[in-house]
Short mmCIF file of C-alpha atoms in Angstrom, two decimals:
data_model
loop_
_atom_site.label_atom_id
_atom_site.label_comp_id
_atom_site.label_asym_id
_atom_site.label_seq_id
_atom_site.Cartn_x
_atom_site.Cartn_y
_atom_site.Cartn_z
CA UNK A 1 81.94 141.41 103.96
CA UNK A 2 78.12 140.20 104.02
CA UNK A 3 76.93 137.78 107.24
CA UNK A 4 77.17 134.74 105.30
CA UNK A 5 80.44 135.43 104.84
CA UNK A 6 81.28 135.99 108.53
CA UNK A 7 79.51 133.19 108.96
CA UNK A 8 81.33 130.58 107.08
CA UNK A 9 84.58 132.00 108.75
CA UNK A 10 83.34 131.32 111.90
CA UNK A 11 82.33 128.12 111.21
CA UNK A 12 85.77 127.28 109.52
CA UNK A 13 87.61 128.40 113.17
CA UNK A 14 85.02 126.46 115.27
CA UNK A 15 86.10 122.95 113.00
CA UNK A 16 89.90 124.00 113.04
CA UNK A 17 89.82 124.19 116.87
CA UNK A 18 87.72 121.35 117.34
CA UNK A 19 90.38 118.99 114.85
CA UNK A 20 93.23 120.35 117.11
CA UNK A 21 92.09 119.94 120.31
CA UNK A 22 90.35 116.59 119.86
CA UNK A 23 93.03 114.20 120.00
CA UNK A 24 93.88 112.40 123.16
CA UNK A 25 91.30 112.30 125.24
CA UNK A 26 97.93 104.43 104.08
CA UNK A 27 99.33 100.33 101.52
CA UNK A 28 99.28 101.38 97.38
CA UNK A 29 100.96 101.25 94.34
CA UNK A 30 101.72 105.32 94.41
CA UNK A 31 102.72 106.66 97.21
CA UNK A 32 101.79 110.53 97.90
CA UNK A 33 104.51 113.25 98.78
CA UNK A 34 103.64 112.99 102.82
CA UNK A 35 105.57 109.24 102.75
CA UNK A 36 108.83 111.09 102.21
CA UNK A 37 108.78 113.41 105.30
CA UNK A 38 107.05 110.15 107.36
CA UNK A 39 110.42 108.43 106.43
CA UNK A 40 112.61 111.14 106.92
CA UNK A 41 110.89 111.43 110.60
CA UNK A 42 111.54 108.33 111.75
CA UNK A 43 114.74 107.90 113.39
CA UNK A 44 117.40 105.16 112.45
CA UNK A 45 117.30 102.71 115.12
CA UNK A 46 113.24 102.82 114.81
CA UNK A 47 112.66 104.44 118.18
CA UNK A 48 110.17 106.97 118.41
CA UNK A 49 111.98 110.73 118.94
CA UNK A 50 111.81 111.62 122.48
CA UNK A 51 108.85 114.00 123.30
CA UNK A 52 109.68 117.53 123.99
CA UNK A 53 106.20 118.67 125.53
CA UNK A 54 102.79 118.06 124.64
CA UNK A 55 99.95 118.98 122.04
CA UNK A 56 96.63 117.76 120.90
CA UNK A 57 94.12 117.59 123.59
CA UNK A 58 92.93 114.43 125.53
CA UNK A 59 89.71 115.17 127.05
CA UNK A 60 89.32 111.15 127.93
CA UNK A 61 85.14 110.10 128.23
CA UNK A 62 85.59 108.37 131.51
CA UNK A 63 88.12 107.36 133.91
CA UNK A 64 89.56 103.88 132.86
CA UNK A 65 90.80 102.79 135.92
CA UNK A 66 87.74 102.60 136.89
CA UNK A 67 86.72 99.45 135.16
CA UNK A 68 87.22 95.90 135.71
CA UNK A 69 90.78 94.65 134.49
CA UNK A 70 89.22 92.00 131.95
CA UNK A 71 87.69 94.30 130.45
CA UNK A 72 88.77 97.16 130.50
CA UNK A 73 90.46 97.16 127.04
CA UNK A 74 87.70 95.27 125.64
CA UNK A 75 87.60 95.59 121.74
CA UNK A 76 91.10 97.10 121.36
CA UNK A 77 93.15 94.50 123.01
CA UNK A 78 93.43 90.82 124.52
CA UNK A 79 94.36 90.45 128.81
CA UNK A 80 97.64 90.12 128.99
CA UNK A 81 99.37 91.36 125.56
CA UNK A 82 102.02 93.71 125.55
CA UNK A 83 99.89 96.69 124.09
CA UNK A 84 97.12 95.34 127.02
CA UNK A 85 100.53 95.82 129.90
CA UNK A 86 101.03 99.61 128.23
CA UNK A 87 97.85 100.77 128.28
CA UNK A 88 97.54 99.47 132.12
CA UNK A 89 101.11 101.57 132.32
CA UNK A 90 99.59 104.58 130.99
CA UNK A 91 96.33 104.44 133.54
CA UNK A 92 98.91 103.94 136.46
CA UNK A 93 100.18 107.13 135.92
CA UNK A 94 96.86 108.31 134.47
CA UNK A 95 93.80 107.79 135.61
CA UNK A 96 91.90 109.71 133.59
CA UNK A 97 93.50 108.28 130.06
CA UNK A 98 90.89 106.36 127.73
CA UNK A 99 92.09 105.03 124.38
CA UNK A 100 89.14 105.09 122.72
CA UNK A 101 88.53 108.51 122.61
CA UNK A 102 92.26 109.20 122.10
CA UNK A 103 91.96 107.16 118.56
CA UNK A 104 88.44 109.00 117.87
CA UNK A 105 90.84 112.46 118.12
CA UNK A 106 93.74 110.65 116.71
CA UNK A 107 91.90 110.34 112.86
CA UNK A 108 90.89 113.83 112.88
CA UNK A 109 94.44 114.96 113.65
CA UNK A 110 95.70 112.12 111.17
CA UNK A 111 93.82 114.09 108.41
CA UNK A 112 94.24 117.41 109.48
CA UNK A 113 98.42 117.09 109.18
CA UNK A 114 98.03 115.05 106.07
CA UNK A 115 96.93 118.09 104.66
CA UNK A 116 98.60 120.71 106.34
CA UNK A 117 101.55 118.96 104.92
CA UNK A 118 100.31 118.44 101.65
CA UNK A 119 98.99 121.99 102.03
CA UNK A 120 102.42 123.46 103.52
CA UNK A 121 100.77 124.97 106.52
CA UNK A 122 103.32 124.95 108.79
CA UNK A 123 101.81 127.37 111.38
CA UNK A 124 98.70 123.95 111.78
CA UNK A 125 101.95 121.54 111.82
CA UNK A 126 103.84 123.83 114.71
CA UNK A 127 100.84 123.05 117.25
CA UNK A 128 100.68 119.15 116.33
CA UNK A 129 104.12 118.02 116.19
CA UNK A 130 107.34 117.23 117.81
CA UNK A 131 110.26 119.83 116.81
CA UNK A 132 112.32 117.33 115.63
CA UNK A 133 109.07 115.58 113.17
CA UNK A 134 108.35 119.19 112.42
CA UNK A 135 111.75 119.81 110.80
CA UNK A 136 111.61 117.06 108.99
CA UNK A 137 108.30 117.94 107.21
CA UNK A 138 109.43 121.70 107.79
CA UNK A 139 112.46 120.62 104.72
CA UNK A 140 110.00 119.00 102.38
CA UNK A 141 107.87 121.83 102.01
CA UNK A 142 111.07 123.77 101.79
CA UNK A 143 112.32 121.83 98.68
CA UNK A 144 108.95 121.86 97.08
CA UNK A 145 108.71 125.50 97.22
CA UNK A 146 112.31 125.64 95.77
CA UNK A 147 110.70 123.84 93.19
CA UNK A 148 107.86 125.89 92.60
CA UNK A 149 105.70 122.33 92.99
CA UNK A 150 101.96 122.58 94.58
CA UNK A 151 100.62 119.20 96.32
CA UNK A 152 97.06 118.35 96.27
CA UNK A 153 96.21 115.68 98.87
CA UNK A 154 92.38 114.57 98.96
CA UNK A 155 91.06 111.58 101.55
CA UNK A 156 88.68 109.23 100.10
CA UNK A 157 88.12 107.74 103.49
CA UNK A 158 90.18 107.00 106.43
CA UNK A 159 89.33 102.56 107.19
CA UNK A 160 90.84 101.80 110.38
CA UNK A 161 92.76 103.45 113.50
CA UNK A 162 93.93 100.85 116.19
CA UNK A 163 96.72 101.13 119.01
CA UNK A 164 99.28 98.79 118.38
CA UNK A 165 102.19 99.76 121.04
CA UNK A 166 101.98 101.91 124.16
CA UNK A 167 104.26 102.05 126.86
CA UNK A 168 105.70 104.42 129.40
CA UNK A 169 109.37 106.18 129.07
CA UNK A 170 110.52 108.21 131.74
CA UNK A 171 107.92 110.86 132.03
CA UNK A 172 106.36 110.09 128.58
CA UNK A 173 103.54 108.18 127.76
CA UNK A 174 103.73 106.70 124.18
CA UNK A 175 100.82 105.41 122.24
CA UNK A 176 101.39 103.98 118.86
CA UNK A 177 97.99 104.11 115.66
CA UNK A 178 97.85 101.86 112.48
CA UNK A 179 96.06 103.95 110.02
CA UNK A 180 94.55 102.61 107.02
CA UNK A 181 93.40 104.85 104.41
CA UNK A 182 92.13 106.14 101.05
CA UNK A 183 93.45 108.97 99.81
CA UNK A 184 94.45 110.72 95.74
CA UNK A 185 97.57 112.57 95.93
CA UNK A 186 99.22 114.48 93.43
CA UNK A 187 102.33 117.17 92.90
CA UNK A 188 102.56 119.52 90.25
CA UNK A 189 104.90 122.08 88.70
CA UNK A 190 104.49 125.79 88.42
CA UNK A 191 103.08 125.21 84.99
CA UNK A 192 100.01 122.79 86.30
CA UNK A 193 102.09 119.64 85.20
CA UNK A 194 101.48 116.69 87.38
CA UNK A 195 105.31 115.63 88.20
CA UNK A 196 104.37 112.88 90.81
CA UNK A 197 101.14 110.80 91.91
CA UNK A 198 97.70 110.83 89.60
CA UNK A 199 94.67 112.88 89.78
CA UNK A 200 92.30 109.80 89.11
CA UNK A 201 93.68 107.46 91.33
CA UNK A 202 92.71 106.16 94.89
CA UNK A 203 95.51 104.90 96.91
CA UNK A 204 95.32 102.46 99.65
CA UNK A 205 98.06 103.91 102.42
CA UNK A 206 99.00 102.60 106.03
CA UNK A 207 100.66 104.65 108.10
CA UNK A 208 102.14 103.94 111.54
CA UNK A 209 102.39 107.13 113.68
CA UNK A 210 103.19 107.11 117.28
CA UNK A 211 102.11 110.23 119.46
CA UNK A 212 103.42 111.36 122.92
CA UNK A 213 102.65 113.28 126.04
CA UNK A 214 104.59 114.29 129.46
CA UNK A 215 101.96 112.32 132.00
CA UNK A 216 103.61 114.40 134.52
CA UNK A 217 102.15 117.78 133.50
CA UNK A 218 98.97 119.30 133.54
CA UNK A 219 99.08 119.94 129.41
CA UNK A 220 96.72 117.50 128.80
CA UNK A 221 98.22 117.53 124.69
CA UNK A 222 100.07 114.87 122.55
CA UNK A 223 102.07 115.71 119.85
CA UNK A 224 103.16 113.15 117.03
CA UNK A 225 106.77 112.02 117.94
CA UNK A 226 107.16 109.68 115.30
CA UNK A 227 106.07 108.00 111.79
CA UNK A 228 106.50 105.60 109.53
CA UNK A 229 104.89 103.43 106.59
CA UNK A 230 104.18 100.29 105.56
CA UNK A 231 104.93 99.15 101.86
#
């Protein structure tokens, strides 16, 4: 193994830690493999599932409590709404909590379990989500390696990442992300045969995740609790 080579691992561990530790501080005609599990994750009644722990990192860029209640959620929210009443939920319990640096950490994990799912890297999903979401995307993978089907997931761009829910239940603090995306998505059999999606085609997809963390302990992690999509 030459020092480039060493090199470019190292480099590859440095971005892998950095995408899992950031967080916290898709609408188209085809829709890739990931929607399925996103459905499958979302329970019935369209609650989020309750959050077992916590895991992607916070690391907030200055205490919000700090600043003046007008405008303190400046840019993301108006005085007054119920995402505004959350947020101010979140920093009562949490002083050190800023939302703008949890949705600059929220994209990167966005995109890094797009692909570990699309990639069936389940040791990536363990760290980033809930047991229950995990299982969920845990049986996908299962059925297409039953199949003997590969998924190849590429992002074009990721548009937009805005809160719209957050609230407070029991010890959990909840934070809901609209994601808007770009991405080409495509599945195909043991033989190279594309059996779903299409190589040449960009796909506008919007995803609603919501992500969760126990405010009460010093894990400073979120782990996605819950997803969904919007057609």
């Amino acid at each position: 193994m030459d020092i480039y080579t060493i090199i470019f691992l190292a480099l590859a561990v440095f971005i892998f830690l950095r995408l899992r530790n950031v967080l916290g501080q898709r609408t188209g005609d085809e829709r890739p493999p990931f929607e399925r599990a996103a459905r499958d994750a979302m329970p019935a009644d369209g609650n989020v599932v309750p959050m077992p722990g916590g895991a992607v990192d916070q690391a907030p860029l200055a205490p919000t409590a700090d600043v003046a209640p007008a405008e303190r959620w400046k840019g993301l929210t108006e005085p007054g709404s119920p995402l505004a009443i959350g947020l101010d939920a979140i920093v009562a319990q949490d002083s050190s909590f800023d939302p703008r640096h949890f949705l600059t950490g929220a994209k990167g994990a966005y995109e890094m379990i797009v692909l570990a799912f699309a990639n069936g890297d389940r040791r990536a999903l363990k760290d980033l989500l809930s047991s229950e979401v995990f299982d969920s995307f845990d049986a996908v993978i299962k059925d297409r390696e039953k199949s003997e089907q590969k998924t190849e997931t590429r992002f074009v761009s990721i548009d937009k990442a805005e809160l719209t829910g957050a609230e407070v239940r029991d010890r959990a603090a909840q934070l809901t992300v609209r994601f808007v995306s770009q991405m080409i998505s495509v599945t195909r059999d043991k033989a190279g045969t594309i059996v779903d999606g299409n190589a040449e085609k960009v796909s506008d997809i919007t995803d609603v995740w919501t992500f969760a963390r126990d405010i009460t302990s010093r894990d400073p992690n979120w782990k996605l609790v819950g997803t969904g999509s919007v057609q």
